[in-house]
Amino acid sequence: MDHPSHDNITESSSWEDLDPHEFLHHDNNNNDDENHDSDDDETTSWMQELKEHWKQHAFAVLVAIVATAAAHRYNISQPLSAVPTPSAAPTLHLYDDAHEHLHEYTRTANITFCDPWDTQDSSLKVMDFHLSKEYLPALHAHSAADLWQDVNYSRVLSVSELPSHPQMDCIEQQLTSSSLSYIKGFTYYYPDPSIETLYPDYDPTAEAKMSANGLETKPLKAAHLTFTGFGVKFFNLSPKPVLLFWDGREERKLVGEMAPFDSLGTATTPGQSFSVTPIYDADHAMARWVVTADDMTLYFEPMTDADIQQLSQQEQLLYYMQKLNQEFAKHYLIHARRPWLSQFPRPFPVHSMWETSYIHQKHVYRDEGRDYTLRVESVMPKVLTIPDFLSGSECDNLIQLALHEGMRASTVAAGSRRTMRDGATRSSDNTWLERGNATSLTDTIYRRAARLLRLDERLLQKPVDDEIPAHYHSIAESLQVVRYRAGEEYTAHHDFVYPSQQLWYQPTRFATLLLYLNDDFTGGHTVFPRAVTRDFHDGVRIRPQKGTAVLFYSMLPDGNMDDRSQHASEPVLSGEKFIANLWVWEPLIN
Ligand SMILES: O=C(O)CCC(=O)C(=O)O
Ligand SMILES: [Fe+2]
């Protein structure tokens, strides 16, 4: 979803820079079009697209308001049991019978400002973090959103007084009863497993004996990876929307639009250049970066203290929510030694994950009278294969269904709300197959997938707006069938999305179930170029086999996105490759 930038490196730029202060004080309403010739370039067409998008967006907000009100009317479910839900404003409860796993879902579920708890999960470790007192209102906003289940913070943002919350009481106690000048919090993080644990039959004593006997030993070390890519996340800490560009040597490409106080992510390699421009003037950059492997979160931060004072109360809150995330990310990086790509606070994944303790670990489960075997291909990232997940005729029928539906050029994400065609990144074509009725092949596959994922199959149903109680929420997309012809590929990318910070439940893709529908072609292997092994510099490569499923997780058990889940489809050399993707979201679909 998050697509890579290309390999050229910008050396000089042919457009001028703009003082961010001009931008902050620019009147969007009057001057939207001032710097545009009417019809001469591509810029004009995507500008029109953007304008169209903003028009549609206004409509989407209206729909959201109506949906929220409708949800309230239908009174979908019980409120949180532990905390009273104030009754004044409409709330969208996330629970119903099919969503018990979401019971007590709260954004701040795994942070505490009171006494830290013991770790229940041995793969997680407790970490502490310190926050400046200026983040108090932002923390308060998150806890209030938890109380109210305020899906898009609209309620939190519309009141001047937020309700009290036990966590906030703990912070107050901390600040009054001790001499702490900062807020001290606790959460868990997922430490990378050590290389020894990936190879449990490795015997270090054998090695010591060998070297004592003068024999050459090969200590267990992670292979040095040749691929240098990673995910970067850009933040717009300004009260206006901006455009993010990738700046190549000869061309610029729009990565997407960043809403005020929001972010955008992409996959890239060290040395790539990016810039931010006003939405009304794509020719003038206000900030530029050349990304390095040390800096994966990049901030467009044009405001002075005086500008911040000028912001409305809501804008200030959004600003400090983003600064809170930035502050937490520093602590996370120190403990976990990887960038924080989620949005703090972010609870752990609510869906279960298969244990991936060591490479080639096996799990067997029984479904409809048959045993299925999962084999761990990689622990970092978590990748498993399931041979014969589909039968040969199921694969053939899926291909036929897709061809009948009609294949169109594949697109990649451009921000959280748009997609675009980018043939250099993803040259395949694809189609979407909806989950059908109980007798259809697609329904069979969704049910089988639900049992593999150990999820209630109702969660994988398409949401039906006018049947709110049972089917309102879904965690699965339609089945995407992809065809790659010779020469076509999908360069290294992540499947997760970077949700807007203004979405309380932070929806993102959690797992990918990738189904190989044929294998009568050459090339087209799936590669995880950042997978840690002792042997391979290219990570882990999986050779497509008809009927085999690949299950991999885009999230880590601590709620962070797994940057190592980056993967690619190598170019097909001859023949045609067909796959199907089933994407599962967490906690709910956006
Ligand atoms: O075709 C493959 O092997 C990978 C496809 C993929 O990563 C995707 O469609 O997101
Ligand atoms: Fe993918």
XYZ file of C-alpha atoms and ligand atoms in Angstrom:
601
model
C 0.000 0.000 0.000
C 2.858 2.164 0.892
C 4.797 2.408 -2.330
C 8.488 2.880 -2.947
C 10.213 5.803 -4.510
C 12.583 5.290 -7.359
C 16.298 4.993 -7.535
C 17.339 8.340 -8.932
C 18.848 10.832 -6.588
C 18.136 14.486 -7.003
C 21.204 16.679 -7.260
C 19.814 20.073 -8.012
C 16.354 21.468 -8.166
C 14.843 23.555 -10.858
C 12.116 25.097 -8.713
C 12.426 27.687 -6.036
C 11.953 27.412 -2.342
C 9.168 29.147 -0.499
C 9.364 30.723 2.922
C 7.060 28.623 5.129
C 5.860 31.843 6.763
C 4.391 33.077 3.538
C 2.583 29.755 3.428
C 1.293 29.984 6.998
C -0.213 33.385 6.286
C -1.425 32.621 2.778
C -5.155 32.950 2.268
C -6.164 29.680 0.607
C -9.664 30.831 -0.206
C -8.708 33.712 -2.406
C -5.660 32.365 -4.100
C -6.275 28.742 -4.796
C -5.514 29.042 -8.459
C -3.123 31.886 -8.652
C -0.007 30.037 -9.649
C -1.482 27.846 -12.288
C -1.522 28.071 -15.998
C -4.776 26.694 -17.139
C -3.997 23.414 -18.825
C -0.371 22.922 -19.633
C 0.977 20.203 -17.402
C 0.287 17.154 -15.341
C 0.264 19.265 -12.220
C -2.971 20.845 -13.375
C -4.686 17.505 -13.733
C -3.794 16.220 -10.312
C -4.584 19.620 -8.820
C -8.050 19.221 -10.251
C -8.149 15.736 -8.876
C -7.188 17.081 -5.468
C -9.859 19.736 -5.567
C -12.321 17.087 -6.556
C -11.056 15.053 -3.666
C -11.670 17.870 -1.181
C -15.191 18.218 -2.530
C -15.732 14.501 -2.074
C -14.137 14.652 1.308
C -16.719 17.161 2.478
C -19.318 14.664 1.367
C -17.524 11.861 3.255
C -17.575 13.925 6.456
C -21.305 14.389 6.024
C -21.727 10.641 5.499
C -19.642 9.958 8.619
C -21.830 12.261 10.696
C -24.993 10.599 9.413
C -23.497 7.138 10.005
C -22.512 8.083 13.553
C -25.988 9.352 14.275
C -27.481 6.214 12.731
C -25.216 3.985 14.786
C -26.387 5.776 17.890
C -30.015 5.319 16.927
C -29.560 1.604 16.408
C -27.720 1.459 19.708
C -25.411 -1.205 18.361
C -24.020 -2.566 21.557
C -23.140 -2.203 25.167
C -20.917 0.634 26.281
C -17.630 -0.057 28.007
C -18.359 -1.874 31.229
C -15.734 -0.320 33.485
C -16.291 3.330 32.751
C -19.545 5.247 32.504
C -20.257 6.635 29.062
C -21.585 10.184 29.153
C -24.881 10.247 27.336
C -24.998 13.684 25.745
C -23.410 13.188 22.318
C -23.894 10.337 19.836
C -21.271 7.649 20.142
C -20.327 4.897 17.749
C -19.819 1.738 19.732
C -17.453 -0.678 18.119
C -18.862 -3.844 19.593
C -21.539 -6.291 18.680
C -21.798 -10.056 18.868
C -19.237 -10.617 16.154
C -16.787 -8.235 17.736
C -16.245 -9.513 21.196
C -12.539 -9.380 20.577
C -12.942 -5.614 20.520
C -14.495 -5.532 23.921
C -12.844 -2.800 25.936
C -10.833 -1.649 22.964
C -9.207 1.571 24.038
C -6.494 3.562 22.384
C -4.590 3.908 25.678
C -5.078 0.260 26.706
C -1.417 -0.547 27.077
C -0.021 2.552 28.655
C -0.206 3.426 32.297
C 0.720 6.396 34.411
C -0.147 4.496 37.590
C 1.814 1.495 38.884
C 3.301 -0.524 36.048
C 1.936 -4.035 35.600
C 3.826 -7.291 35.121
C 4.351 -8.544 31.593
C 1.875 -11.286 30.704
C 3.406 -11.973 27.324
C 6.991 -13.122 27.415
C 7.696 -11.687 23.961
C 7.057 -8.180 25.331
C 9.123 -6.094 27.711
C 8.101 -3.206 29.931
C 9.487 0.170 28.925
C 9.167 3.493 30.657
C 8.939 6.835 28.937
C 9.016 10.442 30.066
C 6.830 13.180 28.703
C 6.889 16.903 29.162
C 3.935 18.406 31.035
C 2.913 20.301 27.922
C 1.509 17.001 26.557
C -1.043 16.767 29.342
C -3.930 18.103 27.204
C -3.070 15.637 24.417
C -3.029 12.707 26.846
C -6.263 13.947 28.292
C -7.816 14.069 24.815
C -6.867 10.448 24.154
C -8.273 9.237 27.447
C -11.494 11.205 26.847
C -11.795 9.679 23.368
C -11.439 6.273 25.023
C -14.237 7.082 27.446
C -16.495 8.335 24.699
C -15.306 5.996 21.941
C -14.999 9.152 19.955
C -14.193 7.653 16.552
C -12.745 10.767 14.917
C -12.154 12.943 18.011
C -14.985 15.202 16.894
C -16.495 15.241 20.356
C -13.158 15.693 22.074
C -12.337 18.529 19.705
C -15.646 20.285 20.189
C -15.677 20.682 23.972
C -13.543 22.929 26.129
C -13.694 20.752 29.254
C -12.689 17.078 29.066
C -13.979 14.474 31.549
C -11.704 13.116 34.238
C -10.129 9.708 33.796
C -8.320 7.393 36.245
C -5.121 7.642 34.211
C -5.242 11.409 34.376
C -5.712 11.201 38.142
C -2.512 9.142 38.321
C -0.650 11.797 36.380
C -1.950 14.481 38.717
C -0.815 12.465 41.703
C 2.595 11.985 40.139
C 2.940 15.694 39.617
C 1.713 16.804 43.041
C 3.070 14.101 45.365
C 6.553 13.926 43.921
C 8.986 16.431 42.671
C 8.824 15.053 39.128
C 8.973 17.777 36.552
C 7.805 15.400 33.846
C 5.154 12.728 33.343
C 6.329 9.178 33.737
C 4.517 6.453 31.825
C 4.929 2.728 31.156
C 4.125 0.511 28.234
C 5.447 -2.641 26.568
C 7.638 -3.000 23.537
C 8.546 -5.992 21.409
C 12.296 -6.609 21.427
C 13.852 -8.268 18.391
C 14.523 -11.931 19.099
C 18.225 -12.772 19.127
C 19.658 -14.722 16.202
C 20.324 -17.790 18.437
C 16.631 -18.181 19.162
C 15.889 -18.377 15.432
C 18.055 -21.518 15.247
C 17.301 -23.535 18.387
C 19.437 -26.471 17.252
C 22.493 -24.260 17.108
C 24.913 -25.525 19.800
C 27.410 -22.934 20.978
C 29.323 -25.540 23.031
C 30.036 -27.523 19.866
C 31.604 -24.412 18.483
C 33.759 -23.873 21.567
C 34.956 -27.491 21.285
C 35.760 -27.032 17.614
C 37.801 -23.956 18.219
C 39.585 -25.651 21.172
C 40.616 -28.350 18.705
C 41.910 -25.763 16.287
C 39.014 -26.244 13.878
C 37.529 -23.318 12.033
C 34.236 -22.185 13.488
C 31.416 -20.176 12.031
C 29.815 -18.101 14.787
C 26.089 -17.582 14.474
C 25.589 -14.123 13.037
C 22.801 -12.526 11.084
C 23.713 -12.304 7.408
C 24.444 -8.792 6.226
C 21.529 -7.691 4.047
C 22.157 -6.206 0.631
C 18.804 -4.384 0.458
C 18.918 -0.984 2.151
C 15.284 0.140 1.899
C 12.948 1.126 4.731
C 9.740 2.981 5.495
C 9.717 6.732 6.106
C 6.916 8.701 7.663
C 6.452 12.410 7.004
C 4.521 14.704 9.327
C 2.780 17.948 8.502
C 2.915 20.018 11.691
C 1.109 22.927 10.106
C -2.550 23.941 10.096
C -2.803 23.668 6.299
C -2.774 20.735 3.898
C 0.463 20.253 1.951
C 1.721 18.076 -0.887
C 4.595 15.647 -0.481
C 6.796 14.970 -3.507
C 9.505 12.498 -4.276
C 12.166 14.462 -6.198
C 14.093 12.359 -8.671
C 16.909 13.566 -10.856
C 14.675 14.045 -13.848
C 11.160 13.872 -12.532
C 9.088 14.597 -9.476
C 6.312 12.392 -8.310
C 3.473 13.250 -6.023
C 3.580 10.895 -3.036
C 0.343 12.320 -1.697
C -1.396 14.982 0.238
C -0.895 15.529 3.959
C -3.850 16.955 5.854
C -3.139 19.515 8.611
C -1.311 17.890 11.559
C -1.313 14.562 9.773
C 1.238 12.260 8.226
C 2.045 10.180 5.178
C 4.400 7.263 4.730
C 6.243 5.623 1.889
C 8.979 3.079 1.299
C 12.315 4.429 0.153
C 16.084 3.923 0.108
C 18.861 6.072 1.605
C 19.731 9.143 -0.469
C 16.262 9.777 -1.886
C 14.961 13.353 -1.868
C 11.540 14.539 -0.814
C 9.935 17.953 -0.563
C 6.793 19.570 0.755
C 4.867 22.288 -1.125
C 1.673 24.236 -0.522
C -1.344 22.600 -2.045
C -1.963 25.706 -4.166
C 1.608 25.970 -5.445
C 3.330 22.707 -6.233
C 6.358 24.463 -7.727
C 7.637 25.946 -4.491
C 9.137 23.685 -1.870
C 8.960 24.721 1.779
C 11.048 21.880 3.163
C 13.345 19.310 1.599
C 14.930 16.184 2.919
C 17.445 13.642 1.723
C 16.535 10.565 3.716
C 19.101 8.461 5.528
C 18.772 5.194 7.400
C 19.091 7.143 10.671
C 16.108 9.343 10.138
C 12.876 7.629 9.254
C 10.442 10.162 10.639
C 10.630 13.588 9.045
C 8.782 16.660 10.234
C 7.595 19.697 8.315
C 7.443 22.073 11.248
C 7.123 25.670 10.080
C 5.489 27.206 13.144
C 7.165 29.430 15.709
C 5.926 29.599 19.305
C 3.980 32.706 18.348
C 2.299 30.854 15.458
C 1.338 28.046 17.816
C -0.298 30.569 20.151
C -2.369 31.808 17.217
C -3.832 28.363 16.525
C -7.382 27.613 17.497
C -7.925 25.385 20.524
C -8.644 22.390 18.277
C -5.573 22.983 16.155
C -3.400 23.257 19.231
C -4.751 19.957 20.460
C -3.976 18.245 17.155
C -0.546 19.813 17.174
C 0.233 18.553 20.668
C -1.164 15.093 19.898
C 1.365 14.917 17.090
C 4.168 16.237 19.326
C 3.230 13.648 21.942
C 3.677 10.939 19.318
C 7.033 12.425 18.357
C 8.163 12.424 21.973
C 7.105 8.818 22.533
C 8.831 7.765 19.304
C 12.180 8.879 20.742
C 11.758 6.599 23.757
C 10.555 3.716 21.604
C 13.583 4.032 19.335
C 15.936 3.843 22.307
C 14.274 0.736 23.766
C 13.225 -1.212 20.683
C 15.951 0.128 18.356
C 13.539 0.529 15.513
C 11.457 3.510 14.377
C 7.976 3.993 15.742
C 5.743 4.039 12.653
C 2.380 3.801 14.424
C 0.670 6.674 16.168
C 1.031 6.855 19.935
C -0.999 5.822 21.876
C -1.622 2.616 19.936
C -2.869 -0.589 21.586
C -1.525 -4.030 20.756
C -3.146 -5.921 17.867
C -6.451 -7.411 18.941
C -6.310 -10.401 16.579
C -4.317 -13.476 17.436
C -0.988 -14.142 15.728
C 0.605 -17.517 15.054
C 3.696 -18.120 17.117
C 6.854 -17.617 15.085
C 9.561 -18.612 17.552
C 12.113 -20.069 15.169
C 12.707 -20.647 11.480
C 10.981 -23.781 10.120
C 8.799 -24.108 13.214
C 5.627 -26.002 12.263
C 2.019 -25.724 13.371
C -0.747 -28.068 12.321
C -4.450 -27.300 12.586
C -7.489 -29.213 11.476
C -10.255 -27.704 9.397
C -13.177 -29.535 7.744
C -11.574 -32.921 8.209
C -8.176 -31.954 6.819
C -4.877 -31.025 8.370
C -3.182 -27.827 7.294
C 0.470 -27.225 8.095
C 1.957 -23.796 8.675
C 5.694 -23.477 8.319
C 7.583 -20.476 9.676
C 9.747 -19.045 6.888
C 10.875 -15.975 8.802
C 10.625 -14.693 12.370
C 11.696 -11.118 11.606
C 9.357 -10.323 9.815
C 6.770 -12.951 10.738
C 6.126 -14.992 7.580
C 4.514 -18.435 7.318
C 3.574 -20.628 4.364
C 0.643 -23.037 4.174
C 1.012 -25.537 1.287
C -2.184 -26.757 -0.423
C -4.301 -24.101 1.181
C -6.273 -24.039 -2.095
C -6.886 -26.978 -4.403
C -5.767 -26.837 -8.022
C -9.320 -26.401 -9.291
C -10.040 -23.642 -6.757
C -6.996 -21.780 -8.091
C -8.126 -22.248 -11.714
C -11.652 -21.115 -10.894
C -10.419 -17.990 -9.101
C -8.361 -17.021 -12.151
C -11.390 -17.537 -14.385
C -13.606 -15.492 -12.072
C -11.046 -12.674 -12.093
C -10.643 -12.683 -15.872
C -14.399 -12.670 -16.236
C -14.597 -9.684 -13.877
C -11.994 -7.853 -16.002
C -8.457 -6.853 -15.010
C -7.394 -3.219 -14.721
C -3.997 -1.568 -14.186
C -2.943 -1.861 -10.517
C -2.620 1.244 -8.393
C -0.663 2.169 -5.257
C -1.664 4.325 -2.294
C -1.131 8.099 -2.422
C -1.902 9.139 1.105
C -4.526 7.529 3.252
C -7.457 8.396 0.975
C -6.220 8.151 -2.595
C -4.618 5.642 -4.912
C -2.761 6.266 -8.129
C -1.254 4.412 -11.048
C 2.521 4.056 -10.794
C 3.744 1.644 -13.434
C 7.355 1.806 -12.301
C 6.400 0.516 -8.842
C 3.568 -1.840 -9.612
C 3.222 -2.827 -13.237
C 0.647 -5.604 -12.863
C -3.096 -5.456 -13.330
C -5.736 -6.650 -10.940
C -9.395 -7.000 -10.077
C -11.450 -7.334 -6.893
C -13.709 -10.278 -6.112
C -16.318 -9.690 -3.460
C -17.040 -12.353 -0.906
C -20.082 -14.084 -2.343
C -22.958 -16.076 -0.906
C -22.639 -19.271 1.101
C -22.345 -21.519 -1.949
C -19.666 -19.550 -3.736
C -15.944 -20.171 -4.036
C -15.035 -16.788 -2.547
C -17.165 -17.478 0.523
C -15.438 -20.849 0.979
C -12.057 -19.127 0.840
C -13.033 -16.459 3.380
C -14.308 -19.125 5.770
C -11.115 -21.140 5.364
C -9.054 -17.991 5.859
C -10.985 -17.132 9.024
C -10.140 -20.521 10.513
C -6.504 -20.150 9.534
C -6.429 -16.689 11.118
C -8.434 -17.937 14.117
C -11.003 -15.209 13.646
C -14.775 -15.200 13.680
C -15.705 -15.542 9.992
C -18.356 -12.849 10.428
C -15.524 -10.383 10.868
C -14.500 -11.094 7.287
C -17.898 -10.166 5.904
C -18.384 -7.076 3.870
C -19.987 -4.272 5.867
C -23.567 -3.688 4.795
C -24.595 -0.200 5.792
C -28.301 -0.831 6.083
C -27.835 -3.940 8.182
C -25.884 -2.177 10.853
C -26.024 -4.473 13.857
C -24.607 -7.660 12.375
C -22.434 -6.504 9.540
C -21.461 -2.952 10.165
C -17.818 -3.594 10.791
C -15.459 -5.668 8.764
C -11.784 -6.435 8.960
C -11.328 -7.881 5.463
C -11.048 -6.354 2.029
C -12.455 -7.998 -1.060
C -10.177 -10.594 -2.598
C -7.708 -8.901 -4.918
C -6.586 -11.043 -7.861
C -3.388 -9.808 -9.492
C -1.870 -10.767 -12.829
C 1.777 -10.084 -13.684
C 2.861 -10.536 -17.274
C 6.488 -11.074 -18.296
C 8.564 -8.130 -17.076
C 5.975 -7.000 -14.528
C 6.728 -6.692 -10.836
C 5.831 -4.990 -7.561
C 8.880 -3.324 -6.046
C 9.585 -3.432 -2.280
C 6.687 -1.975 -0.298
C 4.724 -2.429 2.887
C 1.121 -3.563 2.948
C 0.218 -1.538 6.044
C -1.299 1.929 5.843
C -0.534 4.927 8.015
C -3.923 5.902 9.458
C -4.778 9.523 10.086
C -4.005 10.560 13.647
C -7.580 11.781 13.834
C -8.950 8.242 13.695
C -9.264 7.080 17.263
C -9.126 3.329 16.498
C -6.114 3.631 14.156
C -7.179 1.136 11.505
C -4.448 -0.474 9.427
C -3.679 -3.671 7.565
C -2.625 -6.258 10.092
C -1.939 -9.380 8.032
C -1.723 -10.393 4.396
C -2.844 -13.767 3.123
C -1.188 -14.126 -0.272
C -2.461 -17.020 -2.398
C -0.480 -18.380 -5.329
C -2.949 -19.340 -8.059
C -0.496 -20.822 -10.560
C 3.168 -21.678 -10.956
C 3.604 -22.217 -14.703
C 5.847 -19.175 -15.117
C 9.448 -18.273 -14.323
C 10.633 -15.496 -12.002
C 7.991 -13.755 -9.884
C 9.243 -14.950 -6.494
C 7.976 -13.111 -3.446
C 10.876 -11.655 -1.493
C 11.192 -10.252 1.995
C 14.509 -8.492 1.466
C 14.881 -7.487 5.112
C 14.202 -10.874 6.683
C 16.854 -11.834 9.219
C 18.571 -15.193 8.706
C 22.091 -16.492 9.229
C 22.465 -17.543 5.624
C 21.063 -15.182 3.065
C 22.012 -11.662 2.130
C 18.799 -11.295 0.143
C 16.445 -11.980 3.049
C 13.857 -14.670 2.381
C 12.574 -15.611 -1.072
C 9.481 -17.682 -1.600
C 8.976 -19.598 -4.806
C 5.316 -19.475 -5.832
C 3.622 -22.859 -5.764
C 0.082 -23.250 -6.991
C -2.294 -23.514 -3.992
C 0.227 -22.375 -1.383
C -0.713 -19.482 0.894
C 1.755 -17.061 2.457
C 0.655 -15.447 5.699
C 2.634 -12.476 6.956
C 2.009 -9.834 9.579
C 2.391 -6.109 8.957
C 2.197 -5.326 12.658
C 4.365 -6.235 15.607
C 2.887 -7.535 18.864
C 3.500 -4.133 20.488
C 1.260 -2.204 18.079
C 4.043 -0.784 15.922
C 4.022 -1.354 12.174
C 6.639 -3.921 11.215
C 9.053 -2.050 8.975
C 10.745 -5.383 8.191
C 7.547 -6.699 6.585
C 8.663 -4.911 3.410
C 8.346 -7.266 0.449
C 8.305 -7.373 -3.322
C 7.243 -9.475 -6.248
C 10.299 -10.000 -8.428
C 9.718 -9.502 -12.158
C 8.070 -12.361 -13.973
C 10.535 -13.631 -16.600
C 8.205 -15.701 -18.743
C 4.549 -16.674 -18.616
C 1.930 -15.031 -16.423
C 1.752 -15.047 -12.632
C -1.601 -14.956 -10.806
C -2.005 -14.334 -7.084
C -4.842 -13.341 -4.780
C -4.456 -11.052 -1.754
C -6.729 -11.177 1.248
C -5.969 -8.257 3.542
C -7.048 -8.308 7.154
C -7.293 -5.078 9.121
C -6.877 -4.228 12.759
C -8.945 -3.469 14.678
C -11.542 -2.694 11.946
C -11.473 -1.643 8.365
C -11.164 2.072 7.663
O 2.943 -11.007 -5.953
C 3.591 -11.103 -4.919
O 4.373 -12.034 -4.727
C 3.462 -10.041 -3.856
C 2.267 -9.159 -4.071
C 2.154 -8.047 -3.091
O 3.005 -7.819 -2.296
C 0.946 -7.189 -3.063
O 0.098 -7.311 -3.958
O 0.813 -6.356 -2.134
Fe 2.299 -6.454 -0.751
